[in-house]
Short mmCIF file of C-alpha atoms in Angstrom, two decimals:
data_model
loop_
_atom_site.label_atom_id
_atom_site.label_comp_id
_atom_site.label_asym_id
_atom_site.label_seq_id
_atom_site.Cartn_x
_atom_site.Cartn_y
_atom_site.Cartn_z
CA UNK F 169 -0.20 0.23 0.27
CA UNK F 170 1.27 3.75 -0.71
CA UNK F 171 2.14 5.84 1.87
CA UNK F 172 1.12 9.16 0.74
CA UNK F 173 -1.90 10.60 2.53
CA UNK F 174 -1.53 7.73 5.35
CA UNK F 175 -1.99 8.48 8.78
CA UNK F 176 1.54 8.21 11.03
CA UNK F 177 1.53 6.57 14.87
CA UNK F 178 3.48 9.61 15.81
CA UNK F 179 1.32 12.70 14.49
CA UNK F 180 3.95 15.45 17.16
CA UNK F 181 6.48 13.71 14.89
CA UNK F 182 5.25 14.24 11.06
CA UNK F 183 3.93 17.85 12.32
CA UNK F 184 7.81 18.82 13.32
CA UNK F 185 6.88 20.13 16.72
CA UNK F 186 4.66 23.06 15.79
CA UNK F 187 2.68 23.86 18.27
CA UNK F 188 -1.19 25.69 18.51
CA UNK F 189 0.93 28.54 19.61
CA UNK F 190 2.58 28.89 16.60
CA UNK F 191 -0.04 28.69 14.20
CA UNK F 192 -2.34 31.17 16.17
CA UNK F 193 0.40 33.28 15.55
CA UNK F 194 1.14 32.82 12.04
CA UNK F 195 -3.07 33.44 11.75
CA UNK F 196 -2.97 36.82 13.92
CA UNK F 197 0.38 37.96 11.79
CA UNK F 198 -1.58 37.04 8.64
CA UNK F 199 -4.72 38.55 9.70
CA UNK F 200 -3.38 41.76 10.51
CA UNK F 201 -1.71 41.76 7.34
CA UNK F 202 -4.26 40.86 5.32
CA UNK F 203 -7.07 43.73 6.60
CA UNK F 204 -4.22 46.75 7.31
CA UNK F 205 -1.32 46.03 6.18
CA UNK F 206 1.17 46.10 8.73
CA UNK F 207 3.29 43.06 7.96
CA UNK F 208 4.52 41.06 10.89
CA UNK F 209 5.23 38.31 9.08
CA UNK F 210 8.38 37.47 9.10
CA UNK F 211 9.92 39.68 11.94
CA UNK F 212 11.97 37.35 14.92
CA UNK F 213 9.21 35.20 16.53
CA UNK F 214 10.98 35.54 19.55
CA UNK F 215 10.31 39.02 19.82
CA UNK F 216 6.29 38.91 18.64
CA UNK F 217 5.40 36.43 20.73
CA UNK F 218 7.30 38.21 23.74
CA UNK F 219 5.32 41.18 22.77
CA UNK F 220 2.30 39.80 22.04
CA UNK F 221 2.22 37.85 25.27
CA UNK F 222 2.36 41.07 27.01
CA UNK F 223 -1.00 42.84 25.21
CA UNK F 224 -3.10 39.24 25.75
CA UNK F 225 -2.26 40.46 29.87
CA UNK F 226 -3.17 44.14 29.29
CA UNK F 227 -6.50 43.00 27.52
CA UNK F 228 -7.29 39.68 29.50
CA UNK F 229 -7.52 36.90 26.44
CA UNK F 230 -6.40 33.73 27.76
CA UNK F 231 -4.91 32.92 24.52
CA UNK F 232 -3.73 34.64 20.62
CA UNK F 233 -7.02 33.04 19.49
CA UNK F 234 -9.17 35.69 21.51
CA UNK F 235 -6.46 37.90 20.65
CA UNK F 236 -6.96 37.86 17.46
CA UNK F 237 -10.58 38.56 17.40
CA UNK F 238 -9.91 41.77 19.72
CA UNK F 239 -7.47 42.65 17.20
CA UNK F 240 -9.20 42.26 14.20
CA UNK F 241 -12.92 44.60 15.20
CA UNK F 242 -11.14 47.12 17.37
CA UNK F 243 -9.17 49.84 15.32
CA UNK F 244 -8.09 51.24 18.52
CA UNK F 245 -6.44 47.95 19.54
CA UNK F 246 -4.28 47.50 16.73
CA UNK F 247 -3.37 51.02 16.98
CA UNK F 248 -1.62 49.51 20.36
CA UNK F 249 -0.35 45.99 18.98
CA UNK F 250 1.36 48.30 15.84
CA UNK F 251 3.02 50.32 18.44
CA UNK F 252 4.27 47.64 20.28
CA UNK F 253 5.61 45.47 17.83
CA UNK F 254 7.24 48.05 16.11
CA UNK F 255 10.15 48.67 18.28
CA UNK F 256 11.25 51.99 19.89
CA UNK F 257 14.20 52.18 21.91
CA UNK F 258 15.98 55.50 21.41
CA UNK F 259 17.73 58.13 22.48
CA UNK F 260 19.92 61.33 22.15
CA UNK F 261 23.42 60.32 20.77
CA UNK F 262 22.84 56.52 22.02
CA UNK F 263 26.04 54.64 20.43
CA UNK F 264 28.21 58.17 21.09
CA UNK F 265 31.17 55.43 19.46
CA UNK F 266 29.22 55.18 16.27
CA UNK F 267 28.96 59.20 15.89
CA UNK F 268 32.31 60.21 16.59
CA UNK F 269 32.99 57.90 14.04
CA UNK F 270 30.38 58.90 11.43
CA UNK F 271 32.59 62.61 12.57
CA UNK F 272 36.00 61.18 11.50
CA UNK F 273 34.93 58.83 8.89
CA UNK F 274 32.09 60.05 6.70
CA UNK F 275 32.06 63.82 7.66
CA UNK F 276 35.27 64.42 5.27
CA UNK F 277 33.62 62.35 2.18
CA UNK F 278 29.96 64.44 2.81
CA UNK F 279 31.85 67.81 2.41
CA UNK F 280 32.77 66.98 -1.64
CA UNK F 281 28.73 66.68 -2.39
CA UNK F 282 26.69 69.91 -2.78
CA UNK F 283 24.11 69.04 -1.41
CA UNK F 284 22.84 65.87 0.70
CA UNK F 285 20.35 63.91 1.52
CA UNK F 286 19.93 61.23 4.76
CA UNK F 287 17.58 58.52 5.31
CA UNK F 288 17.06 57.20 8.88
CA UNK F 289 14.99 54.55 8.43
CA UNK F 290 13.52 53.07 11.48
CA UNK F 291 13.29 56.28 13.44
CA UNK F 292 11.35 55.99 15.72
CA UNK F 293 10.69 58.94 18.17
CA UNK F 294 13.28 60.71 16.43
CA UNK F 295 16.17 60.95 18.19
CA UNK F 296 18.40 59.93 16.26
CA UNK F 297 17.69 62.20 13.32
CA UNK F 298 18.03 65.11 15.57
CA UNK F 299 20.96 63.78 16.74
CA UNK F 300 22.66 63.89 13.43
CA UNK F 301 20.73 67.41 12.91
CA UNK F 302 23.26 68.90 15.56
CA UNK F 303 26.31 66.77 14.36
CA UNK F 304 25.88 68.06 10.92
CA UNK F 305 25.52 71.96 12.33
CA UNK F 306 28.46 71.54 14.06
CA UNK F 307 30.29 70.59 11.41
CA UNK F 308 28.98 73.15 9.28
CA UNK F 309 27.08 70.74 7.01
CA UNK F 310 23.22 71.04 8.05
CA UNK F 311 21.90 73.71 5.62
CA UNK F 312 22.84 71.32 2.64
CA UNK F 313 21.82 68.35 3.80
CA UNK F 314 18.03 67.06 3.84
CA UNK F 315 17.24 64.08 6.80
CA UNK F 316 14.15 61.88 6.11
CA UNK F 317 12.74 60.29 9.11
CA UNK F 318 10.62 57.63 8.69
CA UNK F 319 9.41 54.65 10.54
CA UNK F 320 5.88 51.94 10.54
CA UNK F 321 4.39 53.43 13.86
CA UNK F 322 2.32 56.63 13.73
CA UNK F 323 2.68 57.39 17.08
CA UNK F 324 6.33 56.95 17.11
CA UNK F 325 5.98 59.94 14.21
CA UNK F 326 3.90 62.18 15.90
CA UNK F 327 5.98 62.20 19.09
CA UNK F 328 9.35 62.59 16.24
CA UNK F 329 7.51 65.74 14.26
CA UNK F 330 7.19 67.55 17.56
CA UNK F 331 10.20 67.45 18.59
CA UNK F 332 9.58 67.34 22.50
CA UNK F 333 10.81 65.26 25.03
CA UNK F 334 11.06 64.99 28.70
CA UNK F 335 13.84 67.28 29.79
CA UNK F 336 16.04 64.73 32.13
CA UNK F 337 16.16 62.90 29.05
CA UNK F 338 18.48 65.71 27.75
CA UNK F 339 20.07 65.98 30.75
CA UNK F 340 20.92 62.25 30.88
CA UNK F 341 22.35 62.04 27.35
CA UNK F 342 24.45 64.81 27.90
CA UNK F 343 27.60 62.39 28.51
CA UNK F 344 26.51 60.83 25.29
CA UNK F 345 26.67 63.86 23.22
CA UNK F 346 29.99 64.70 24.36
CA UNK F 347 31.76 61.03 23.81
CA UNK F 348 29.91 61.41 20.08
CA UNK F 349 32.73 64.55 19.56
CA UNK F 350 29.81 67.28 20.88
CA UNK F 351 31.75 70.52 20.86
CA UNK F 352 28.55 72.73 22.86
CA UNK F 353 26.02 71.93 25.68
CA UNK F 354 23.24 69.30 24.53
CA UNK F 355 20.76 72.15 26.22
CA UNK F 356 21.87 74.46 23.86
CA UNK F 357 19.68 72.82 20.67
CA UNK F 358 16.67 72.83 22.80
CA UNK F 359 13.79 75.20 23.76
CA UNK F 360 13.35 73.82 27.68
CA UNK F 361 10.01 74.73 29.40
CA UNK F 362 9.47 73.15 32.71
CA UNK F 363 9.85 69.65 32.36
CA UNK F 364 9.57 69.56 28.47
CA UNK F 365 12.55 70.74 25.95
CA UNK F 366 11.73 71.15 21.95
CA UNK F 367 14.47 70.86 19.33
CA UNK F 368 15.07 74.44 18.29
CA UNK F 369 13.07 75.68 14.83
CA UNK F 370 16.18 76.40 13.50
CA UNK F 371 17.07 72.17 13.55
CA UNK F 372 13.80 71.21 12.40
CA UNK F 373 13.26 72.97 9.26
CA UNK F 374 15.75 70.48 6.83
CA UNK F 375 14.16 67.25 8.49
CA UNK F 376 11.03 65.26 7.21
CA UNK F 377 9.37 62.67 9.10
CA UNK F 378 6.62 60.32 7.22
CA UNK F 379 5.34 56.64 7.74
CA UNK F 380 7.04 53.87 5.67
CA UNK F 381 7.55 50.09 5.91
CA UNK F 382 10.65 48.48 5.52
CA UNK F 383 8.51 45.37 4.39
CA UNK F 384 6.25 46.21 2.29
CA UNK F 385 7.36 49.76 0.37
CA UNK F 386 10.22 50.76 -1.95
CA UNK F 387 12.41 53.11 -1.97
CA UNK F 388 11.63 56.34 -2.63
CA UNK F 389 15.02 58.93 -3.17
CA UNK F 390 18.32 58.32 -3.70
CA UNK F 391 20.26 59.08 -0.97
CA UNK F 392 24.09 59.63 0.14
CA UNK F 393 23.67 58.47 3.36
CA UNK F 394 21.28 55.59 5.18
CA UNK F 395 21.01 55.01 9.01
CA UNK F 396 18.97 51.67 9.75
CA UNK F 397 20.47 51.15 13.33
CA UNK F 398 18.76 48.55 15.78
CA UNK F 399 16.26 47.64 13.51
CA UNK F 400 17.90 44.43 11.35
CA UNK F 401 18.29 42.68 14.35
CA UNK F 402 14.59 41.96 15.18
CA UNK F 403 13.90 40.85 11.54
CA UNK F 404 13.82 37.04 10.14
CA UNK F 405 17.43 36.13 8.08
CA UNK F 406 15.03 36.56 4.52
CA UNK F 407 13.55 39.71 5.53
CA UNK F 408 17.24 40.62 6.75
CA UNK F 409 18.46 40.10 3.04
CA UNK F 410 15.00 41.92 1.41
CA UNK F 411 15.66 45.36 3.40
CA UNK F 412 19.46 44.94 2.55
CA UNK F 413 18.67 44.80 -0.99
CA UNK F 414 16.13 47.93 -0.37
CA UNK F 415 19.64 50.12 1.27
CA UNK F 416 21.52 49.34 -1.38
CA UNK F 417 19.22 50.06 -3.93
CA UNK F 418 18.29 53.84 -2.33
CA UNK F 419 21.58 54.34 -1.61
CA UNK F 420 23.96 56.04 -4.21
CA UNK F 421 26.92 55.11 -5.31
CA UNK F 422 29.90 55.79 -2.66
CA UNK F 423 26.76 56.45 -0.76
CA UNK F 424 27.16 55.43 3.27
CA UNK F 425 25.24 53.19 5.09
CA UNK F 426 25.18 52.79 9.31
CA UNK F 427 24.11 49.74 10.85
CA UNK F 428 23.43 49.16 14.60
CA UNK F 429 26.34 47.81 16.66
CA UNK F 430 24.70 44.50 16.75
CA UNK F 431 24.03 44.11 13.17
CA UNK F 432 26.88 44.15 9.98
CA UNK F 433 26.61 43.38 6.61
CA UNK F 434 28.77 39.71 6.69
CA UNK F 435 26.95 37.26 4.84
CA UNK F 436 24.34 39.27 3.12
CA UNK F 437 23.62 39.41 -0.10
CA UNK F 438 25.15 43.07 -1.06
CA UNK F 439 28.51 42.28 1.38
CA UNK F 440 30.60 42.49 -1.50
CA UNK F 441 29.59 45.60 -3.03
CA UNK F 442 30.77 47.61 0.33
CA UNK F 443 34.01 48.38 1.76
CA UNK F 444 34.28 49.10 5.88
CA UNK F 445 34.94 52.97 6.80
CA UNK F 446 34.80 52.05 10.40
CA UNK F 447 33.63 48.14 11.24
CA UNK F 448 33.62 48.32 14.71
CA UNK F 449 31.13 51.38 14.49
CA UNK F 450 29.25 49.20 11.66
CA UNK F 451 30.18 52.00 9.26
CA UNK F 452 30.76 51.61 5.77
CA UNK F 453 30.79 52.72 2.03
CA UNK F 454 29.13 51.71 -1.28
CA UNK F 455 31.72 50.79 -4.04
CA UNK F 456 29.66 50.27 -7.00
#
């Protein structure tokens, strides 16, 4: 008798350890994508599972199927899910070694351009964008730059556009700013009123924030510099490769790419098309 369609004596072996939770999560992510266009299907499963578990606790859902019904029928809950799944870890001059390396290795290259377009992909609440605006101001390059900050999360983008942060946040970032080569006081770049600090209008004028999904959207310009830092580590390997293709095709020849401290070009599809400006800082230059 042929084995096609035959029942096995050990279902667990044939299912290759796929659990009910795995199936429920796949269905939930597929439903969010089909109904609302947010694609988390290739995000790292450990991250997605942890964040969905947190949401289940807050919403009183016993399992992912119950949560799915709530999310797909309540737009306000969907916003919370998108906010939770789109990572928002950000601070001014986070990883100062990177900014110092950018000053030393990339800024001399940028001085040769008559105008400069910079893309911050996955900018969260905007601190990275404003950090770069401050650095470029100190290097006398800001007035020939146009900075674009994009993210999936509309709430994060709204905060980035306002450019307002808790005043203690600025004080806590002072040391990182100095270690990044800062030449003044970080507070000089903010209007502080009570407990709130707002980035100076002069630094907001050449910055634009808007929604862009690295998973599903195409390139929207050619850039001299692209930052995609601490984003790719939350993606599955196939999705990382796809995003690297997007970044490569969005970067002009000899353009500069900055990645996060735990991200690198090694064994990516475009590894041979870059050379390292500073491997420790994850700073690269496209070669062709």
